[in-house]
Coordinates of C-alpha atoms in Angstrom, one line a residue:
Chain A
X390 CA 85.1 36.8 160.8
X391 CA 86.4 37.3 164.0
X392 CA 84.8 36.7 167.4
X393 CA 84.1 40.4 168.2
X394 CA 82.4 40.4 164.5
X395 CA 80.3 37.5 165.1
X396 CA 79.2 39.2 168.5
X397 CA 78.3 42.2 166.3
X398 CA 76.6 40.1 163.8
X399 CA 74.6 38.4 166.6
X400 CA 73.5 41.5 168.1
X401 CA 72.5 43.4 164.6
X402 CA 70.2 40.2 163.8
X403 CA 68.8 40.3 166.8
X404 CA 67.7 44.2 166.4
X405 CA 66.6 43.4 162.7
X406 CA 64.3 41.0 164.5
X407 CA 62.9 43.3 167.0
X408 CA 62.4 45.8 164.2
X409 CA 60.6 43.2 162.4
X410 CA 58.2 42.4 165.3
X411 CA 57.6 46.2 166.5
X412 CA 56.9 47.3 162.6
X413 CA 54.4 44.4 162.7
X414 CA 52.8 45.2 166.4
X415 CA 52.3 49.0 165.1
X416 CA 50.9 47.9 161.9
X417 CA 48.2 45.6 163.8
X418 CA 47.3 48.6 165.5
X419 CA 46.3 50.5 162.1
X420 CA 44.2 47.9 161.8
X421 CA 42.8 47.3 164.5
X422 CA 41.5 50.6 164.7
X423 CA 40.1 50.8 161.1
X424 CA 38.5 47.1 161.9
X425 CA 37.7 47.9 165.5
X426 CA 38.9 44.0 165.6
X427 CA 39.9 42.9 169.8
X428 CA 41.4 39.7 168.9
X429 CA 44.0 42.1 167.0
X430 CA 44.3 43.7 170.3
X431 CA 44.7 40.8 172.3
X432 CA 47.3 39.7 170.1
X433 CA 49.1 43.1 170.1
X434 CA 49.5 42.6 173.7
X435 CA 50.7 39.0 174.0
X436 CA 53.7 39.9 171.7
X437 CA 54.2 42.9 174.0
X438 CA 56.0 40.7 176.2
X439 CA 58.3 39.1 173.2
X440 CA 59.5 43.0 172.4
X441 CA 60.4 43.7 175.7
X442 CA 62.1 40.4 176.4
X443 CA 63.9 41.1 172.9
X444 CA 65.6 44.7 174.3
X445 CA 66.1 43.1 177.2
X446 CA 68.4 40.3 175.3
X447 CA 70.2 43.0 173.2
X448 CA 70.6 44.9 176.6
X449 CA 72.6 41.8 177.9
X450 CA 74.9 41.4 174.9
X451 CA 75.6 44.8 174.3
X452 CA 76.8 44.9 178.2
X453 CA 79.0 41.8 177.0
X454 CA 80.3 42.9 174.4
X455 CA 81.6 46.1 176.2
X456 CA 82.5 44.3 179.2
X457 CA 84.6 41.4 177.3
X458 CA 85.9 43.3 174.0
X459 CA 86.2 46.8 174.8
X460 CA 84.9 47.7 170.8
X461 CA 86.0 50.8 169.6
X462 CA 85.9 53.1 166.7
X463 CA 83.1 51.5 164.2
X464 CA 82.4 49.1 166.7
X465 CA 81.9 51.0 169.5
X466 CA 79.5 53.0 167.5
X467 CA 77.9 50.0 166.4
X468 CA 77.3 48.7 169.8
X469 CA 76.1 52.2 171.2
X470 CA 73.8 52.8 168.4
X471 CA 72.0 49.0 168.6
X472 CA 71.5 49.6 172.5
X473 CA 70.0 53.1 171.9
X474 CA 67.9 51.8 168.9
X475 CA 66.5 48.8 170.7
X476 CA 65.1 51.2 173.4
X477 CA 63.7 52.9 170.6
X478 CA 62.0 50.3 169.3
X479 CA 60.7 49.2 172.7
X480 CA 59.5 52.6 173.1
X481 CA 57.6 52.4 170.0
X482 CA 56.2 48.9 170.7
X483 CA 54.5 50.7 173.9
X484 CA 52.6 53.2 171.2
X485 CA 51.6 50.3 169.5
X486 CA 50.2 48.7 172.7
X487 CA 48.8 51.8 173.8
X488 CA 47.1 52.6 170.3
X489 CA 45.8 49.1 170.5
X490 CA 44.1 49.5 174.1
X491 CA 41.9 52.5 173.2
X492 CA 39.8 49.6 170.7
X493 CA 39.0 47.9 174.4
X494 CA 37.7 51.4 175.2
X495 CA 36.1 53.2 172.7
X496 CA 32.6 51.8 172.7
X497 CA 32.1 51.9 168.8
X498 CA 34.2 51.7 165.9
X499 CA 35.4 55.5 165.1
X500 CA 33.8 56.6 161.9
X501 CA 35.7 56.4 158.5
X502 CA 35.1 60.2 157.4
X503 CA 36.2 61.3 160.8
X504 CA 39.3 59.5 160.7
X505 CA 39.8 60.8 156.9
X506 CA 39.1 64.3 158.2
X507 CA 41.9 63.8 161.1
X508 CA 44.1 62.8 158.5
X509 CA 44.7 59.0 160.5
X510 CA 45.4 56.8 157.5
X511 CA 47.7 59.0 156.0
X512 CA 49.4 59.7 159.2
X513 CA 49.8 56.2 160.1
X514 CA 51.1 55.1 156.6
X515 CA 53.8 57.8 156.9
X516 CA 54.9 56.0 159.8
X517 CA 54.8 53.1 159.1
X518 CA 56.7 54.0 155.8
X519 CA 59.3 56.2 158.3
X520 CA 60.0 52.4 160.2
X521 CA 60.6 50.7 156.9
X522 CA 63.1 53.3 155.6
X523 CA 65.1 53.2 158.5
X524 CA 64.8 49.5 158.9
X525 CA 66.2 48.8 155.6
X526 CA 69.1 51.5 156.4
X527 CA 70.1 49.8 159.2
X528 CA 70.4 46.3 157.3
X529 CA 72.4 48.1 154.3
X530 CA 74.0 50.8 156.5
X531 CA 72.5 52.9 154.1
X532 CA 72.6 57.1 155.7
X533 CA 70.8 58.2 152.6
X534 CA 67.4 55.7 152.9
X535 CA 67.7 57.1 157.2
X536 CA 67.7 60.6 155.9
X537 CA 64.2 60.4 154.1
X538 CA 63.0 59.9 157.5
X539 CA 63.6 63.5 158.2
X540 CA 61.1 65.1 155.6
X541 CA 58.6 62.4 156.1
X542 CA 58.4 63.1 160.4
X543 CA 57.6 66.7 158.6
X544 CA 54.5 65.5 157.5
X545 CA 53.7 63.6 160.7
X546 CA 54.1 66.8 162.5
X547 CA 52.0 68.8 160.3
X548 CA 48.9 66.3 161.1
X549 CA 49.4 66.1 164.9
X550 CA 49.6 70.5 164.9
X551 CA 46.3 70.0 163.0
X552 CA 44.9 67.3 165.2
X553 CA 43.4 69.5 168.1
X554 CA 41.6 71.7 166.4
X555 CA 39.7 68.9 164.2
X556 CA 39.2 66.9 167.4
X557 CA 37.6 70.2 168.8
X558 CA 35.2 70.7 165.9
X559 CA 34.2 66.7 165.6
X560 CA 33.5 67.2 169.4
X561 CA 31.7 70.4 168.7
X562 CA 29.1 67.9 166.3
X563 CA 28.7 65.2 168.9
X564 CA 29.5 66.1 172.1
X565 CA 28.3 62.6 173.3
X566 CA 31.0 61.0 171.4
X567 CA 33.7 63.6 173.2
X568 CA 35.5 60.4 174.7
X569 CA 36.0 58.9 171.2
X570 CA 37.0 61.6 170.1
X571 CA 39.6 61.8 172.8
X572 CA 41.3 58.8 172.1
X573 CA 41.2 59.3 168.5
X574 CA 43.2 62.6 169.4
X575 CA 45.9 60.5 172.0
X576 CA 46.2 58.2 168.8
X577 CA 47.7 61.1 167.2
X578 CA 49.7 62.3 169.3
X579 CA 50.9 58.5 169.7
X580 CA 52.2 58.5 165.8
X581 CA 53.7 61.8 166.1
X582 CA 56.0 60.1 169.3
X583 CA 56.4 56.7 167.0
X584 CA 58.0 59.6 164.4
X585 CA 60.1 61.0 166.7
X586 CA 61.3 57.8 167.9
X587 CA 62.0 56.8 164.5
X588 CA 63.6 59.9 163.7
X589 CA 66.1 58.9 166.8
X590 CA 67.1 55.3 165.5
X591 CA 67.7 57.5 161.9
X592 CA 70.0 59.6 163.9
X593 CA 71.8 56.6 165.9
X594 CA 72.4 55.1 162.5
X595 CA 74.1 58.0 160.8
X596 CA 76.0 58.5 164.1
X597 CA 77.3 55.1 163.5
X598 CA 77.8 54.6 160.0
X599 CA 79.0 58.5 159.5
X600 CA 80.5 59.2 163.3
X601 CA 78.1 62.3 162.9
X602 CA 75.8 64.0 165.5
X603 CA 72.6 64.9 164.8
X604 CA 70.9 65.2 168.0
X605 CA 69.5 68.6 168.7
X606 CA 70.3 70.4 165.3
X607 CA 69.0 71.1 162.4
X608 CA 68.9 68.2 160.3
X609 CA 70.7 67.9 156.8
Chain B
X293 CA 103.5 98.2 173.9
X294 CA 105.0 96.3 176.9
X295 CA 105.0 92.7 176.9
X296 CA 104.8 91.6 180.5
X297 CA 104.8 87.8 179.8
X298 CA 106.5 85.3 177.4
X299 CA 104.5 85.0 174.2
X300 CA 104.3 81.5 174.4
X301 CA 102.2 81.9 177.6
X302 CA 99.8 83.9 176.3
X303 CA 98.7 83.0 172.8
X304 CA 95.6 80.6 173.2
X305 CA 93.9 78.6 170.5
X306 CA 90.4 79.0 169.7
X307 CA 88.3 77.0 172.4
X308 CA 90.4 79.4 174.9
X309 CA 92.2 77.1 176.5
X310 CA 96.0 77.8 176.7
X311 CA 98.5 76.7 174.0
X312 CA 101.3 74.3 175.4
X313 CA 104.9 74.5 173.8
X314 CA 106.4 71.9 171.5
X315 CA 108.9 69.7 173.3
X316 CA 109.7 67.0 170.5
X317 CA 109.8 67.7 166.9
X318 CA 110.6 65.7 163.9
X319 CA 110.9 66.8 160.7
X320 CA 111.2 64.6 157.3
X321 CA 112.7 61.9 159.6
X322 CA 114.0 59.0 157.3
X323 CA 115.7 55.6 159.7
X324 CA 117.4 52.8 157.8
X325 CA 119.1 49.5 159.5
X326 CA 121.6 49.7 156.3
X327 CA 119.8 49.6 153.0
X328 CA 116.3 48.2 154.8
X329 CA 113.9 51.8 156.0
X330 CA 112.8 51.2 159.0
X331 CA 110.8 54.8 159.1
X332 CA 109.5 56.7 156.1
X333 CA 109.5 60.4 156.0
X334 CA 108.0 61.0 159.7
X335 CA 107.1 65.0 160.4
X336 CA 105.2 65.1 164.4
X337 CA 105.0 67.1 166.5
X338 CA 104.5 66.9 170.3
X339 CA 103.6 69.1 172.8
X340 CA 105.3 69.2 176.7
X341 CA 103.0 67.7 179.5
X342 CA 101.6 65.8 177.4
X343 CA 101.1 61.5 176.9
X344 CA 101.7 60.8 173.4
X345 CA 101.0 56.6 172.7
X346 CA 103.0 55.4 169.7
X347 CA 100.7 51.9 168.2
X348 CA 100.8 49.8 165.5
X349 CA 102.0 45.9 164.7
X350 CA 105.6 44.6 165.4
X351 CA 107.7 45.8 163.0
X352 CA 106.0 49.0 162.6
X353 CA 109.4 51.5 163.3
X354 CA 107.3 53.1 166.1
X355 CA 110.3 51.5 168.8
X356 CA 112.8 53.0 166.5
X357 CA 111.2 56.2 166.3
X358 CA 111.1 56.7 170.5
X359 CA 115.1 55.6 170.7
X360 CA 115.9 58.4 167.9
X361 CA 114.5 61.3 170.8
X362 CA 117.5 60.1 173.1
X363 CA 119.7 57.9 170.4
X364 CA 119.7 55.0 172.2
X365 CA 120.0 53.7 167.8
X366 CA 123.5 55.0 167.8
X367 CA 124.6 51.6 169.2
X368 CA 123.0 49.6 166.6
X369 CA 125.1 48.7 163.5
X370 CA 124.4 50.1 160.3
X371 CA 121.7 52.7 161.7
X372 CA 121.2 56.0 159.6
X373 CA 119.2 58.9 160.0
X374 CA 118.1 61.7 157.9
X375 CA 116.1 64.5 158.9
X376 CA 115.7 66.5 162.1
X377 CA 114.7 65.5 165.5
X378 CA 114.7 68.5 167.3
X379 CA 114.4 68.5 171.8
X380 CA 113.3 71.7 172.7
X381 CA 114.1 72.8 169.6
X382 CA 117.6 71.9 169.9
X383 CA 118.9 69.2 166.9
X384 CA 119.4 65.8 168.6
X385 CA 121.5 64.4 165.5
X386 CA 123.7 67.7 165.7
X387 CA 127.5 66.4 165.6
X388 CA 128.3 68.9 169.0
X389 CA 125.5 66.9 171.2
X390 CA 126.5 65.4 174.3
X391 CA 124.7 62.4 174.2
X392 CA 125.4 61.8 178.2
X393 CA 123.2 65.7 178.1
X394 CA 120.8 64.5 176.3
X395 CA 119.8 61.4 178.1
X396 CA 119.9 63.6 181.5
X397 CA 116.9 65.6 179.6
X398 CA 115.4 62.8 178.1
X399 CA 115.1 59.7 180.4
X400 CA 114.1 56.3 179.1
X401 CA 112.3 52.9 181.1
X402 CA 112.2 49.7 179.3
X403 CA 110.1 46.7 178.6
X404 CA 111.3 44.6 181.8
X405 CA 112.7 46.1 184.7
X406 CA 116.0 46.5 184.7
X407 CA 117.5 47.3 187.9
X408 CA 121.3 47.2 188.8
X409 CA 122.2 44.7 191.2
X410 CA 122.8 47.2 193.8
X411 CA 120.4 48.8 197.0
X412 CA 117.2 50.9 196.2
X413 CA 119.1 53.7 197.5
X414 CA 121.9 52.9 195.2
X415 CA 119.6 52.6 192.1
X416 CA 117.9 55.8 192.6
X417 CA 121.1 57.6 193.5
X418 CA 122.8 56.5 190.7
X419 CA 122.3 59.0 188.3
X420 CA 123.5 61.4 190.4
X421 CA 126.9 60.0 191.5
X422 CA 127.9 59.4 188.1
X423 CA 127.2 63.3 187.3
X424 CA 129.3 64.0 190.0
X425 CA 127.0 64.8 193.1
X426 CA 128.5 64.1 196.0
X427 CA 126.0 66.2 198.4
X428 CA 124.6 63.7 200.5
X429 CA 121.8 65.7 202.0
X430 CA 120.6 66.8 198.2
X431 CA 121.1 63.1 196.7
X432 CA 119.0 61.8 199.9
X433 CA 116.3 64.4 199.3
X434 CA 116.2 64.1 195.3
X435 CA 116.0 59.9 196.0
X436 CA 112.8 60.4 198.8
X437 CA 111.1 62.7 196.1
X438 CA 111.7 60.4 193.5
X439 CA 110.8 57.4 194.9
X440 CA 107.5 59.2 196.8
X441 CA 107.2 60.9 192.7
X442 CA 106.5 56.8 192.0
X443 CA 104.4 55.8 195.1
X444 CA 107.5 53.3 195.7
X445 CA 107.9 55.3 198.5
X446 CA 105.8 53.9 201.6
X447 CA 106.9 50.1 200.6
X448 CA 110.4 50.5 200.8
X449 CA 111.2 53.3 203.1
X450 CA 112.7 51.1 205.5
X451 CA 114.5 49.1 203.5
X452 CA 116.4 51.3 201.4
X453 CA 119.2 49.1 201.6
X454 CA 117.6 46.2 200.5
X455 CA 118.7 44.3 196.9
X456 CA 116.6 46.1 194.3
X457 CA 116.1 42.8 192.9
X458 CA 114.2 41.7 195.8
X459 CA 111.9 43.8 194.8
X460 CA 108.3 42.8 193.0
X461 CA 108.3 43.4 189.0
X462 CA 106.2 46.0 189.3
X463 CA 108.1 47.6 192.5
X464 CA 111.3 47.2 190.0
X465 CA 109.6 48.9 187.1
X466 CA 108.5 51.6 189.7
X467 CA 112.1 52.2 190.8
X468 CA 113.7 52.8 187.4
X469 CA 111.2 55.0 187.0
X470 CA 112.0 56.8 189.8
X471 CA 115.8 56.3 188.5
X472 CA 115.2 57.9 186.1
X473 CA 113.3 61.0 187.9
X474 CA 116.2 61.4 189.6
X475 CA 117.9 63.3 187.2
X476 CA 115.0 65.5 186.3
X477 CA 114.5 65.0 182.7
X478 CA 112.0 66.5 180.9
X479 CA 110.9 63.5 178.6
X480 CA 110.3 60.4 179.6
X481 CA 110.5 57.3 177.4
X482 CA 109.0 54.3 177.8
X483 CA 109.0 51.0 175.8
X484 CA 106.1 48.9 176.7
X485 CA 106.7 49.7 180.4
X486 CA 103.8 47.2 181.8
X487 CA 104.1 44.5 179.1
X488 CA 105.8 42.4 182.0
X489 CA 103.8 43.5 184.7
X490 CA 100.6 42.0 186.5
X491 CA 97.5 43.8 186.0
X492 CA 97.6 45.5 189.7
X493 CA 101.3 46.8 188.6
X494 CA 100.3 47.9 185.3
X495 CA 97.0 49.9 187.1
X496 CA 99.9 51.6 189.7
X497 CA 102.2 52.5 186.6
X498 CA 99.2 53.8 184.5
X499 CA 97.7 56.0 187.9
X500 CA 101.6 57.2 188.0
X501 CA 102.2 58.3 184.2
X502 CA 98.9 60.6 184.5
X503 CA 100.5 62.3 188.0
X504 CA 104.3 62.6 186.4
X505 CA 102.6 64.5 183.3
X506 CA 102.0 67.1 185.4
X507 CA 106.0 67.1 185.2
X508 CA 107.3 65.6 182.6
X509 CA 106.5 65.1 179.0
X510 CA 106.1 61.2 178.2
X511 CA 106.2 59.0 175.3
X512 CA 105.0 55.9 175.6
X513 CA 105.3 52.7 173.1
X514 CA 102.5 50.0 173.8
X515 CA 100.7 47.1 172.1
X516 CA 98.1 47.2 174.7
X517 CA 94.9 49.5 173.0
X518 CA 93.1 50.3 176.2
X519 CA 96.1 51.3 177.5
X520 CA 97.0 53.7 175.2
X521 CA 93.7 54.5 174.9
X522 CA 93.4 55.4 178.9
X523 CA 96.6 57.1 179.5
X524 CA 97.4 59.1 176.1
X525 CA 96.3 62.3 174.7
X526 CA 97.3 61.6 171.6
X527 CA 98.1 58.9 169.7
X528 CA 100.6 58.1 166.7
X529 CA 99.4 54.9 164.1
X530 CA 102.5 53.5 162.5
X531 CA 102.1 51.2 159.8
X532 CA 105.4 49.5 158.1
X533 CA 107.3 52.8 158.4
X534 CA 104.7 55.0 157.8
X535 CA 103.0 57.3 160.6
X536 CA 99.4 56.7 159.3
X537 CA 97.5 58.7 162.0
X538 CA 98.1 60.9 164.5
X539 CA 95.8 63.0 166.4
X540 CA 93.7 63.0 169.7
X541 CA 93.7 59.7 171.3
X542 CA 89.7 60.4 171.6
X543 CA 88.8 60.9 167.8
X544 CA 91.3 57.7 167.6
X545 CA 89.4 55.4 169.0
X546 CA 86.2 57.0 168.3
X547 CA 86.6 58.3 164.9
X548 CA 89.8 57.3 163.0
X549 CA 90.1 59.3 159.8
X550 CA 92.4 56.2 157.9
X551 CA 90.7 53.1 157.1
X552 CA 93.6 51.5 158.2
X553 CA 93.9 53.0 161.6
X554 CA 90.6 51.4 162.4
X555 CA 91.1 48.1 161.0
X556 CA 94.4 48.0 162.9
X557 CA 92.6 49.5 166.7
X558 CA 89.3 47.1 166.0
X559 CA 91.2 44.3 165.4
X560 CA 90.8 43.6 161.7
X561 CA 94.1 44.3 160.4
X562 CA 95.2 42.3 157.4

């Protein structure tokens, strides 16, 4: 292995790592909300501070790395890709946080048939399911697992077009619960960014493994 | 129909932009240092104004290739060459070549400095005495432009009669540069020009080879990979012989289509 390699090495673990934590800080979140449990929130937002000090790690050695090794090719993908990615992920942390806040303000635990009508768990599982295919890409440089994220972000968007109008009817019921119902909505709309943002690290990690650009087309 | 300009001015590629002409040419190239091939079978192609980097490890045939464009190999023992190298479309192996003509067109700066132990006038002017030129006023004028062409100009201009070898490294490599200017060639070789040099020298020599493409067409050996990565357009991969790549220096160092081009340009080469 040579030195530039082990730099690599260093700074792919320490992205697998960050995955790790932000997969876990939006998975609290899911249940947080279905528990309506604040010492899950609480939690949420002490590690909040671990993601952001991870980027900010992955920032420095990616700077580094450029500065002392001048990477190209592969490499240079490599390196562009992780620092894009990490900002991702910190990115998708903040949903997580900002999921997580809305238990501190709702003032009682949104109702299971409402969240089944919004479509919440299914929309969450999706992307949760989105972070775990590209996750295990990146480890195995694996395009084909980052593609699936494509088609899944499909179904992500189809709940979040859907979103308003339910919100509007479950509003129309109980117009005394209209701020619940609010945040319920910005949840929403909070996955279908974490999608997005997923779909962004799938397209750094093809652009690095295949030298392809997705951005802005029609994905294949 | 009436044709109002050369062809070659007006065909354009694609993306619009104009096509340049072909200045160097080799087809089928085969060298051998008597029954040992230094160069396998080599067919490029490369345009004028342009910086074309030739990389790869020692040993690679990619020095041997640059001295067959102005056959500085003829002096080497047991050289051999078939295939065409073509200048402008003329054959640079053609028995009738003036070889003296063909280094006028196709000028060539080495890995260390190597001025003659004369003035900086002296050097400059050189090339021109020994064609003949006797015109003071033109040699003085073509020696100014050549050494202002290097941005020598301003540190020696009072000294002209100064030792060139009182000169800095990097002030000598400028001057045979502008030695070779002189002449007005319309390739310039160069053989690990900065490989000697400090990194201020090397930055001046770089800055200078972007300005003389303007000019001139240059071909440039190197071992350094930002360098050729920062002042080529394209670059040429040899491997044992072989040109593995050649292509945009961009897609290069971005995107190398040969496995081996990339293990060689990240570092990994075994």
């Amino acid at each position: 292995m040579t030195h530039l390699d082990s730099e690599l090495d260093q700074i792919k673990q320490q992205v697998i790592e960050m995955m790790s934590l932000v997969k876990s800080q939006l998975a609290k979140g899911k249940e947080a909300v279905l528990t309506f449990d604040k010492d899950l929130v609480h939690e949420i937002n002490a590690n909040e501070n671990r993601v952001n000090a991870m980027e900010l790690n992955i920032d420095r050695d990616v700077e580094n790395v450029l500065a002392l090794y001048s990477p190209v090719a592969v490499d240079l993908r490599f390196v562009m890709a992780s620092f894009k990615i990490s900002s991702d992920l910190e990115r998708i942390g903040d949903n997580a946080v900002g999921i997580a806040k809305y238990i501190n303000n709702v003032d009682v635990q949104l109702a299971q048939k409402n969240l089944d009508k919004i479509r919440f768990t299914e929309m969450y599982e999706n992307a949760l399911a989105m972070l775990d295919d590209v996750f295990e890409a990146f480890e195995k440089e694996d395009t084909k697992l980052a593609r699936k994220v494509f088609i899944k972000d499909k179904v992500l968007n189809e709940i979040n077009s859907n979103a308003a109008n339910i919100a509007i009817e479950l509003i129309k019921e109980k117009p005394e619960k209209i701020h619940n119902y609010l945040y319920l909505l910005s949840i929403i709309r909070k996955l279908e960014r974490v999608g997005d943002l997923t779909k962004n690290i799938a397209e750094e990690l093809i652009f690095y493994i295949e030298a392809k650009v997705l951005k802005h087309r029609k994905k294949k | 129909m009436t044709v109002k300009e050369p062809m070659s001015a007006l065909v354009k590629n694609p993306q619009g932009a104009p096509r340049k002409n072909t200045i160097i040419e080799a087809r089928n190239v085969d060298v051998f240092y008597g029954k040992f091939q230094a160069l396998k079978d080599i067919n490029i192609t490369m345009e004028e104004n342009s910086v074309t980097a030739f990389i790869g490890p020692s040993g690679c045939g990619k020095s041997t290739f640059l001295r067959c464009f102005n056959r500085m190999n003829d002096y080497i023992d047991e050289f051999s060459i078939k295939g065409e190298v073509l200048i402008d479309n003329k054959k640079v192996y053609w028995k009738n070549v003036a070889v003296e003509e063909l280094r006028k067109e196709v000028g060539m700066v080495f890995q260390k400095p190597n001025p003659f132990p004369k003035s900086i006038f002296d050097n400059v002017a050189y090339g021109l005495k020994i064609q003949g030129i006797n015109d003071k006023t033109f040699v003085e004028e073509r020696v100014v432009k050549s050494l202002k062409d290097v941005a020598l100009w301003d540190e020696v201009k009072d000294e002209m009669k100064k030792s060139a070898l009182a000169l800095s490294g990097g002030q000598q490599q400028r001057l045979c540069i502008a030695r070779t200017l002189a002449v007005k060639p319309k390739i310039i070789l160069m053989d690990e020009p900065t490989s000697a040099l400090d990194p201020i020298s090397t930055a001046k020599i770089e800055e200078l080879m972007f300005e003389l493409k303007k000019e001139y067409t240059i071909v440039i050996v190197t071992h350094n990979m930002q360098q050729a990565g920062r002042i080529s357009d394209k670059t040429a991969f040899f491997y044992m012989g072989d040109l593995v790549e050649y292509g945009d220096t961009k897609q290069i160092f971005t995107n190398p289509k040969k496995e081996r081009t990339q293990n060689y340009i990240t570092g990994r080469f075994g």
